Amino acid sequence: MIDEDLIVLDSTLNNKKSIIDYLSDQAKKLGYLSNRDRYIEAVNKREEEFSTAIGYDVSIPHGKSKEVLNPFICFLRTRQPIQWDNTGKPVELVFMLGIPEDQQSTFHLKVLAEISKKLLDEGFRNNLLTGNKTLITNLLRQVEDKIEII
């Protein structure tokens, strides 16, 4: 689920659409998606239902789709805080999840819960904001280890 090639640090992308598009392109190139555009449709549909900006400068866009071949977590840290939606909450850390549609219905909730739990830890958040790719990969693998993969 954690792939170092899906971790992007200090990105100059400055809006939700460009971030979702870029991360989806990466997931497609690495073989996690069969169809990028349909996956993006699923992510955008979820965003329309309720913003995935959760506070702590974090957003967790996600899409459950048959286009997801294997579950994945992308991570992107922006160089500057960006406006994610109309709530006014700035975002610097983006976790984008890809969950296969046929995956157990609670799997994405487990992933979201584990990431959310770790984000309560100020040290964890600070490491995400300042750490290098190796540190962040290791932090995300600790999250992955706590999630039962079906």
Short mmCIF file of N, CA and C in Angstrom, two decimals:
data_model
loop_
_atom_site.label_atom_id
_atom_site.label_comp_id
_atom_site.label_asym_id
_atom_site.label_seq_id
_atom_site.Cartn_x
_atom_site.Cartn_y
_atom_site.Cartn_z
N MET A 1 0.82 -1.19 0.00
CA MET A 1 0.00 0.00 0.00
C MET A 1 0.86 1.26 0.00
N ILE A 2 1.97 1.22 0.74
CA ILE A 2 2.88 2.37 0.78
C ILE A 2 3.97 2.14 -0.26
N ASP A 3 4.09 3.09 -1.17
CA ASP A 3 5.07 3.02 -2.25
C ASP A 3 5.81 4.35 -2.22
N GLU A 4 7.11 4.28 -2.04
CA GLU A 4 7.90 5.52 -1.96
C GLU A 4 7.70 6.42 -3.17
N ASP A 5 7.38 5.83 -4.32
CA ASP A 5 7.15 6.62 -5.52
C ASP A 5 5.82 7.38 -5.49
N LEU A 6 4.99 7.11 -4.47
CA LEU A 6 3.73 7.84 -4.30
C LEU A 6 3.84 8.88 -3.18
N ILE A 7 5.07 9.21 -2.81
CA ILE A 7 5.32 10.24 -1.79
C ILE A 7 5.98 11.42 -2.48
N VAL A 8 5.33 12.58 -2.39
CA VAL A 8 5.80 13.79 -3.06
C VAL A 8 6.00 14.87 -2.00
N LEU A 9 7.20 15.41 -1.94
CA LEU A 9 7.50 16.42 -0.92
C LEU A 9 7.73 17.79 -1.55
N ASP A 10 7.22 18.80 -0.85
CA ASP A 10 7.44 20.20 -1.21
C ASP A 10 6.98 20.53 -2.62
N SER A 11 5.79 20.06 -2.93
CA SER A 11 5.19 20.29 -4.24
C SER A 11 4.78 21.75 -4.41
N THR A 12 4.91 22.23 -5.63
CA THR A 12 4.45 23.58 -5.94
C THR A 12 3.01 23.58 -6.47
N LEU A 13 2.39 22.40 -6.56
CA LEU A 13 0.97 22.36 -6.96
C LEU A 13 0.18 23.18 -5.96
N ASN A 14 -0.82 23.92 -6.44
CA ASN A 14 -1.44 24.89 -5.53
C ASN A 14 -2.97 24.82 -5.50
N ASN A 15 -3.55 23.70 -5.95
CA ASN A 15 -5.01 23.56 -5.81
C ASN A 15 -5.39 22.08 -5.81
N LYS A 16 -6.59 21.84 -5.32
CA LYS A 16 -7.09 20.48 -5.16
C LYS A 16 -7.07 19.70 -6.47
N LYS A 17 -7.57 20.29 -7.53
CA LYS A 17 -7.66 19.58 -8.82
C LYS A 17 -6.28 19.13 -9.30
N SER A 18 -5.30 20.03 -9.27
CA SER A 18 -3.97 19.67 -9.77
C SER A 18 -3.33 18.59 -8.91
N ILE A 19 -3.57 18.61 -7.61
CA ILE A 19 -3.01 17.59 -6.72
C ILE A 19 -3.65 16.23 -6.99
N ILE A 20 -4.98 16.20 -7.06
CA ILE A 20 -5.66 14.93 -7.33
C ILE A 20 -5.25 14.38 -8.70
N ASP A 21 -5.17 15.25 -9.70
CA ASP A 21 -4.76 14.82 -11.04
C ASP A 21 -3.33 14.25 -11.02
N TYR A 22 -2.42 14.96 -10.38
CA TYR A 22 -1.03 14.55 -10.36
C TYR A 22 -0.86 13.21 -9.64
N LEU A 23 -1.46 13.09 -8.45
CA LEU A 23 -1.32 11.85 -7.69
C LEU A 23 -1.98 10.68 -8.42
N SER A 24 -3.08 10.94 -9.09
CA SER A 24 -3.75 9.90 -9.88
C SER A 24 -2.87 9.46 -11.06
N ASP A 25 -2.20 10.42 -11.69
CA ASP A 25 -1.26 10.09 -12.77
C ASP A 25 -0.16 9.17 -12.25
N GLN A 26 0.38 9.50 -11.08
CA GLN A 26 1.44 8.68 -10.50
C GLN A 26 0.94 7.27 -10.20
N ALA A 27 -0.24 7.17 -9.60
CA ALA A 27 -0.81 5.86 -9.26
C ALA A 27 -1.04 5.03 -10.53
N LYS A 28 -1.48 5.68 -11.59
CA LYS A 28 -1.71 4.99 -12.86
C LYS A 28 -0.38 4.49 -13.44
N LYS A 29 0.64 5.37 -13.46
CA LYS A 29 1.95 5.00 -13.99
C LYS A 29 2.55 3.80 -13.26
N LEU A 30 2.27 3.70 -11.96
CA LEU A 30 2.84 2.63 -11.14
C LEU A 30 1.98 1.37 -11.12
N GLY A 31 0.87 1.40 -11.86
CA GLY A 31 0.05 0.20 -11.98
C GLY A 31 -0.99 -0.01 -10.90
N TYR A 32 -1.29 1.03 -10.13
CA TYR A 32 -2.33 0.92 -9.10
C TYR A 32 -3.73 1.15 -9.65
N LEU A 33 -3.81 1.81 -10.80
CA LEU A 33 -5.11 2.15 -11.40
C LEU A 33 -5.21 1.60 -12.82
N SER A 34 -6.39 1.11 -13.16
CA SER A 34 -6.62 0.69 -14.55
C SER A 34 -7.11 1.86 -15.39
N ASN A 35 -7.84 2.79 -14.76
CA ASN A 35 -8.35 3.95 -15.49
C ASN A 35 -8.29 5.17 -14.58
N ARG A 36 -7.41 6.09 -14.90
CA ARG A 36 -7.18 7.30 -14.10
C ARG A 36 -8.41 8.17 -14.02
N ASP A 37 -9.05 8.43 -15.17
CA ASP A 37 -10.18 9.37 -15.21
C ASP A 37 -11.37 8.89 -14.39
N ARG A 38 -11.68 7.61 -14.47
CA ARG A 38 -12.81 7.10 -13.68
C ARG A 38 -12.50 7.10 -12.19
N TYR A 39 -11.23 6.86 -11.85
CA TYR A 39 -10.84 6.96 -10.45
C TYR A 39 -11.01 8.40 -9.95
N ILE A 40 -10.56 9.36 -10.75
CA ILE A 40 -10.70 10.77 -10.36
C ILE A 40 -12.18 11.13 -10.19
N GLU A 41 -13.04 10.59 -11.04
CA GLU A 41 -14.48 10.82 -10.88
C GLU A 41 -14.96 10.35 -9.51
N ALA A 42 -14.49 9.18 -9.06
CA ALA A 42 -14.88 8.66 -7.74
C ALA A 42 -14.38 9.57 -6.63
N VAL A 43 -13.14 10.05 -6.76
CA VAL A 43 -12.58 10.96 -5.73
C VAL A 43 -13.37 12.26 -5.71
N ASN A 44 -13.65 12.83 -6.87
CA ASN A 44 -14.39 14.10 -6.92
C ASN A 44 -15.82 13.94 -6.42
N LYS A 45 -16.44 12.81 -6.71
CA LYS A 45 -17.79 12.56 -6.19
C LYS A 45 -17.77 12.57 -4.67
N ARG A 46 -16.77 11.94 -4.07
CA ARG A 46 -16.64 11.93 -2.61
C ARG A 46 -16.41 13.35 -2.09
N GLU A 47 -15.60 14.12 -2.77
CA GLU A 47 -15.33 15.51 -2.35
C GLU A 47 -16.60 16.36 -2.40
N GLU A 48 -17.47 16.09 -3.38
CA GLU A 48 -18.73 16.84 -3.48
C GLU A 48 -19.67 16.53 -2.32
N GLU A 49 -19.61 15.31 -1.81
CA GLU A 49 -20.46 14.91 -0.69
C GLU A 49 -20.07 15.63 0.59
N PHE A 50 -18.77 15.71 0.85
CA PHE A 50 -18.27 16.34 2.07
C PHE A 50 -16.77 16.54 1.90
N SER A 51 -16.29 17.70 2.26
CA SER A 51 -14.87 17.99 2.11
C SER A 51 -14.02 17.00 2.90
N THR A 52 -12.89 16.64 2.31
CA THR A 52 -11.97 15.74 2.99
C THR A 52 -10.88 16.50 3.75
N ALA A 53 -10.97 17.83 3.80
CA ALA A 53 -10.07 18.62 4.63
C ALA A 53 -10.52 18.42 6.08
N ILE A 54 -9.64 17.82 6.90
CA ILE A 54 -10.06 17.41 8.24
C ILE A 54 -9.48 18.26 9.36
N GLY A 55 -8.74 19.31 9.01
CA GLY A 55 -8.06 20.10 10.03
C GLY A 55 -6.61 19.68 10.12
N TYR A 56 -5.86 20.30 11.02
CA TYR A 56 -4.42 20.02 11.17
C TYR A 56 -3.67 20.22 9.85
N ASP A 57 -4.20 21.03 8.95
CA ASP A 57 -3.59 21.27 7.63
C ASP A 57 -3.57 20.01 6.77
N VAL A 58 -4.55 19.12 6.97
CA VAL A 58 -4.57 17.81 6.30
C VAL A 58 -5.86 17.62 5.52
N SER A 59 -5.72 16.99 4.36
CA SER A 59 -6.87 16.52 3.60
C SER A 59 -6.63 15.06 3.23
N ILE A 60 -7.72 14.28 3.22
CA ILE A 60 -7.61 12.86 2.88
C ILE A 60 -8.62 12.53 1.78
N PRO A 61 -8.35 12.99 0.55
CA PRO A 61 -9.24 12.62 -0.54
C PRO A 61 -9.14 11.11 -0.80
N HIS A 62 -10.25 10.51 -1.16
CA HIS A 62 -10.23 9.07 -1.40
C HIS A 62 -11.35 8.68 -2.33
N GLY A 63 -11.12 7.56 -2.97
CA GLY A 63 -12.12 7.05 -3.89
C GLY A 63 -12.13 5.54 -3.85
N LYS A 64 -13.32 4.99 -3.70
CA LYS A 64 -13.52 3.55 -3.78
C LYS A 64 -13.99 3.29 -5.21
N SER A 65 -13.19 2.52 -5.96
CA SER A 65 -13.47 2.38 -7.38
C SER A 65 -12.97 1.04 -7.90
N LYS A 66 -13.69 0.52 -8.90
CA LYS A 66 -13.23 -0.71 -9.55
C LYS A 66 -11.97 -0.46 -10.35
N GLU A 67 -11.62 0.80 -10.55
CA GLU A 67 -10.40 1.15 -11.29
C GLU A 67 -9.15 0.97 -10.44
N VAL A 68 -9.30 0.81 -9.12
CA VAL A 68 -8.16 0.60 -8.23
C VAL A 68 -7.81 -0.88 -8.26
N LEU A 69 -6.63 -1.20 -8.75
CA LEU A 69 -6.19 -2.59 -8.86
C LEU A 69 -5.64 -3.12 -7.55
N ASN A 70 -4.94 -2.26 -6.82
CA ASN A 70 -4.39 -2.58 -5.50
C ASN A 70 -4.53 -1.35 -4.62
N PRO A 71 -4.84 -1.55 -3.34
CA PRO A 71 -4.98 -0.39 -2.45
C PRO A 71 -3.68 0.40 -2.38
N PHE A 72 -3.81 1.73 -2.26
CA PHE A 72 -2.62 2.57 -2.16
C PHE A 72 -2.90 3.80 -1.32
N ILE A 73 -1.81 4.36 -0.80
CA ILE A 73 -1.85 5.65 -0.11
C ILE A 73 -0.80 6.53 -0.78
N CYS A 74 -1.24 7.65 -1.32
CA CYS A 74 -0.32 8.68 -1.82
C CYS A 74 -0.17 9.72 -0.71
N PHE A 75 0.98 10.33 -0.65
CA PHE A 75 1.21 11.42 0.29
C PHE A 75 1.86 12.56 -0.46
N LEU A 76 1.32 13.75 -0.28
CA LEU A 76 1.89 14.94 -0.90
C LEU A 76 1.96 16.06 0.13
N ARG A 77 3.12 16.67 0.23
CA ARG A 77 3.30 17.85 1.10
C ARG A 77 3.52 19.04 0.19
N THR A 78 2.73 20.09 0.39
CA THR A 78 2.86 21.28 -0.43
C THR A 78 3.95 22.19 0.13
N ARG A 79 4.48 23.01 -0.72
CA ARG A 79 5.50 23.97 -0.29
C ARG A 79 4.86 25.09 0.54
N GLN A 80 3.64 25.47 0.15
CA GLN A 80 2.87 26.50 0.86
C GLN A 80 1.48 25.97 1.14
N PRO A 81 0.84 26.40 2.23
CA PRO A 81 -0.55 25.98 2.47
C PRO A 81 -1.43 26.41 1.30
N ILE A 82 -2.41 25.57 0.97
CA ILE A 82 -3.33 25.89 -0.12
C ILE A 82 -4.76 25.86 0.40
N GLN A 83 -5.62 26.54 -0.33
CA GLN A 83 -7.05 26.52 -0.05
C GLN A 83 -7.62 25.25 -0.68
N TRP A 84 -8.12 24.31 0.12
CA TRP A 84 -8.63 23.04 -0.40
C TRP A 84 -10.08 23.15 -0.86
N ASP A 85 -10.85 23.91 -0.10
CA ASP A 85 -12.28 24.02 -0.39
C ASP A 85 -12.78 25.36 0.13
N ASN A 86 -14.07 25.53 0.24
CA ASN A 86 -14.61 26.82 0.68
C ASN A 86 -14.78 26.92 2.20
N THR A 87 -14.23 25.95 2.96
CA THR A 87 -14.32 26.01 4.42
C THR A 87 -13.29 26.95 5.01
N GLY A 88 -12.28 27.31 4.23
CA GLY A 88 -11.24 28.19 4.73
C GLY A 88 -10.11 27.44 5.43
N LYS A 89 -10.21 26.11 5.54
CA LYS A 89 -9.15 25.34 6.18
C LYS A 89 -7.98 25.17 5.19
N PRO A 90 -6.80 25.67 5.58
CA PRO A 90 -5.65 25.48 4.69
C PRO A 90 -5.18 24.02 4.74
N VAL A 91 -4.53 23.58 3.68
CA VAL A 91 -4.02 22.22 3.59
C VAL A 91 -2.57 22.26 3.14
N GLU A 92 -1.73 21.49 3.83
CA GLU A 92 -0.33 21.31 3.43
C GLU A 92 0.00 19.84 3.23
N LEU A 93 -0.77 18.96 3.87
CA LEU A 93 -0.51 17.53 3.82
C LEU A 93 -1.72 16.83 3.21
N VAL A 94 -1.47 16.08 2.15
CA VAL A 94 -2.56 15.39 1.45
C VAL A 94 -2.25 13.90 1.43
N PHE A 95 -3.17 13.12 1.96
CA PHE A 95 -3.12 11.67 1.86
C PHE A 95 -4.23 11.28 0.89
N MET A 96 -3.90 10.73 -0.25
CA MET A 96 -4.93 10.30 -1.19
C MET A 96 -4.97 8.78 -1.18
N LEU A 97 -6.16 8.23 -0.93
CA LEU A 97 -6.32 6.80 -0.82
C LEU A 97 -7.01 6.24 -2.04
N GLY A 98 -6.58 5.07 -2.45
CA GLY A 98 -7.24 4.32 -3.50
C GLY A 98 -7.66 2.98 -2.93
N ILE A 99 -8.95 2.72 -2.96
CA ILE A 99 -9.50 1.49 -2.39
C ILE A 99 -10.26 0.74 -3.49
N PRO A 100 -9.93 -0.53 -3.73
CA PRO A 100 -10.69 -1.29 -4.72
C PRO A 100 -12.16 -1.39 -4.31
N GLU A 101 -13.04 -1.25 -5.29
CA GLU A 101 -14.48 -1.27 -5.02
C GLU A 101 -14.93 -2.56 -4.35
N ASP A 102 -14.29 -3.67 -4.71
CA ASP A 102 -14.71 -4.95 -4.14
C ASP A 102 -14.06 -5.25 -2.80
N GLN A 103 -13.25 -4.32 -2.30
CA GLN A 103 -12.61 -4.49 -1.00
C GLN A 103 -13.69 -4.45 0.08
N GLN A 104 -13.43 -5.15 1.17
CA GLN A 104 -14.37 -5.17 2.28
C GLN A 104 -14.83 -3.74 2.57
N SER A 105 -16.12 -3.56 2.80
CA SER A 105 -16.69 -2.22 2.90
C SER A 105 -16.09 -1.38 4.02
N THR A 106 -15.53 -2.00 5.05
CA THR A 106 -14.98 -1.22 6.15
C THR A 106 -13.48 -0.96 6.01
N PHE A 107 -12.85 -1.50 4.97
CA PHE A 107 -11.40 -1.35 4.83
C PHE A 107 -10.99 0.11 4.77
N HIS A 108 -11.68 0.91 3.93
CA HIS A 108 -11.28 2.32 3.81
C HIS A 108 -11.49 3.05 5.13
N LEU A 109 -12.48 2.62 5.91
CA LEU A 109 -12.70 3.25 7.22
C LEU A 109 -11.55 2.94 8.18
N LYS A 110 -11.01 1.72 8.09
CA LYS A 110 -9.86 1.37 8.92
C LYS A 110 -8.65 2.23 8.56
N VAL A 111 -8.45 2.40 7.26
CA VAL A 111 -7.33 3.22 6.80
C VAL A 111 -7.50 4.67 7.28
N LEU A 112 -8.69 5.22 7.07
CA LEU A 112 -8.96 6.59 7.50
C LEU A 112 -8.79 6.74 9.02
N ALA A 113 -9.30 5.77 9.77
CA ALA A 113 -9.21 5.83 11.23
C ALA A 113 -7.77 5.79 11.71
N GLU A 114 -6.97 4.93 11.11
CA GLU A 114 -5.57 4.82 11.53
C GLU A 114 -4.79 6.08 11.21
N ILE A 115 -4.99 6.64 10.02
CA ILE A 115 -4.31 7.90 9.68
C ILE A 115 -4.78 9.01 10.62
N SER A 116 -6.08 9.10 10.84
CA SER A 116 -6.63 10.15 11.70
C SER A 116 -6.08 10.04 13.12
N LYS A 117 -5.97 8.82 13.62
CA LYS A 117 -5.45 8.60 14.97
C LYS A 117 -4.01 9.09 15.07
N LYS A 118 -3.18 8.76 14.07
CA LYS A 118 -1.79 9.19 14.08
C LYS A 118 -1.67 10.72 13.98
N LEU A 119 -2.60 11.35 13.25
CA LEU A 119 -2.53 12.80 13.06
C LEU A 119 -2.80 13.57 14.35
N LEU A 120 -3.37 12.92 15.35
CA LEU A 120 -3.57 13.57 16.64
C LEU A 120 -2.25 13.81 17.36
N ASP A 121 -1.23 13.07 16.98
CA ASP A 121 0.10 13.17 17.57
C ASP A 121 0.86 14.32 16.91
N GLU A 122 1.14 15.36 17.69
CA GLU A 122 1.81 16.54 17.16
C GLU A 122 3.18 16.21 16.58
N GLY A 123 3.90 15.29 17.21
CA GLY A 123 5.21 14.89 16.71
C GLY A 123 5.12 14.23 15.34
N PHE A 124 4.09 13.39 15.15
CA PHE A 124 3.86 12.74 13.87
C PHE A 124 3.61 13.79 12.80
N ARG A 125 2.71 14.74 13.10
CA ARG A 125 2.41 15.80 12.13
C ARG A 125 3.65 16.62 11.80
N ASN A 126 4.43 16.97 12.82
CA ASN A 126 5.64 17.76 12.60
C ASN A 126 6.63 17.01 11.72
N ASN A 127 6.76 15.69 11.94
CA ASN A 127 7.65 14.90 11.09
C ASN A 127 7.16 14.89 9.64
N LEU A 128 5.85 14.86 9.43
CA LEU A 128 5.32 14.92 8.07
C LEU A 128 5.61 16.27 7.42
N LEU A 129 5.56 17.33 8.23
CA LEU A 129 5.80 18.69 7.71
C LEU A 129 7.27 18.97 7.42
N THR A 130 8.17 18.28 8.11
CA THR A 130 9.59 18.62 7.99
C THR A 130 10.48 17.48 7.54
N GLY A 131 9.99 16.25 7.59
CA GLY A 131 10.83 15.09 7.34
C GLY A 131 11.20 14.88 5.88
N ASN A 132 12.23 14.06 5.69
CA ASN A 132 12.62 13.68 4.34
C ASN A 132 11.81 12.46 3.90
N LYS A 133 12.02 12.04 2.67
CA LYS A 133 11.22 10.96 2.08
C LYS A 133 11.38 9.64 2.85
N THR A 134 12.59 9.35 3.30
CA THR A 134 12.83 8.10 4.04
C THR A 134 12.05 8.10 5.36
N LEU A 135 12.11 9.20 6.09
CA LEU A 135 11.38 9.30 7.36
C LEU A 135 9.88 9.16 7.12
N ILE A 136 9.36 9.86 6.15
CA ILE A 136 7.92 9.83 5.88
C ILE A 136 7.50 8.44 5.41
N THR A 137 8.30 7.81 4.59
CA THR A 137 7.98 6.44 4.17
C THR A 137 7.89 5.53 5.39
N ASN A 138 8.84 5.64 6.30
CA ASN A 138 8.83 4.82 7.51
C ASN A 138 7.61 5.11 8.39
N LEU A 139 7.25 6.39 8.51
CA LEU A 139 6.07 6.75 9.30
C LEU A 139 4.80 6.14 8.69
N LEU A 140 4.69 6.22 7.37
CA LEU A 140 3.50 5.69 6.71
C LEU A 140 3.47 4.16 6.77
N ARG A 141 4.63 3.53 6.77
CA ARG A 141 4.66 2.07 6.90
C ARG A 141 4.21 1.65 8.30
N GLN A 142 4.49 2.48 9.31
CA GLN A 142 3.99 2.19 10.66
C GLN A 142 2.46 2.22 10.68
N VAL A 143 1.88 3.17 9.94
CA VAL A 143 0.42 3.23 9.83
C VAL A 143 -0.08 1.98 9.11
N GLU A 144 0.56 1.65 8.01
CA GLU A 144 0.17 0.48 7.21
C GLU A 144 0.20 -0.80 8.04
N ASP A 145 1.20 -0.94 8.89
CA ASP A 145 1.34 -2.15 9.71
C ASP A 145 0.16 -2.36 10.64
N LYS A 146 -0.53 -1.29 10.98
CA LYS A 146 -1.66 -1.38 11.90
C LYS A 146 -2.98 -1.71 11.19
N ILE A 147 -2.95 -1.70 9.86
CA ILE A 147 -4.16 -1.91 9.09
C ILE A 147 -4.15 -3.34 8.55
N GLU A 148 -5.23 -4.05 8.82
CA GLU A 148 -5.34 -5.41 8.32
C GLU A 148 -5.73 -5.35 6.84
N ILE A 149 -4.81 -5.80 5.99
CA ILE A 149 -5.06 -5.77 4.55
C ILE A 149 -5.78 -7.05 4.17
N ILE A 150 -6.87 -6.89 3.46
CA ILE A 150 -7.68 -8.02 3.03
C ILE A 150 -7.04 -8.66 1.81
#
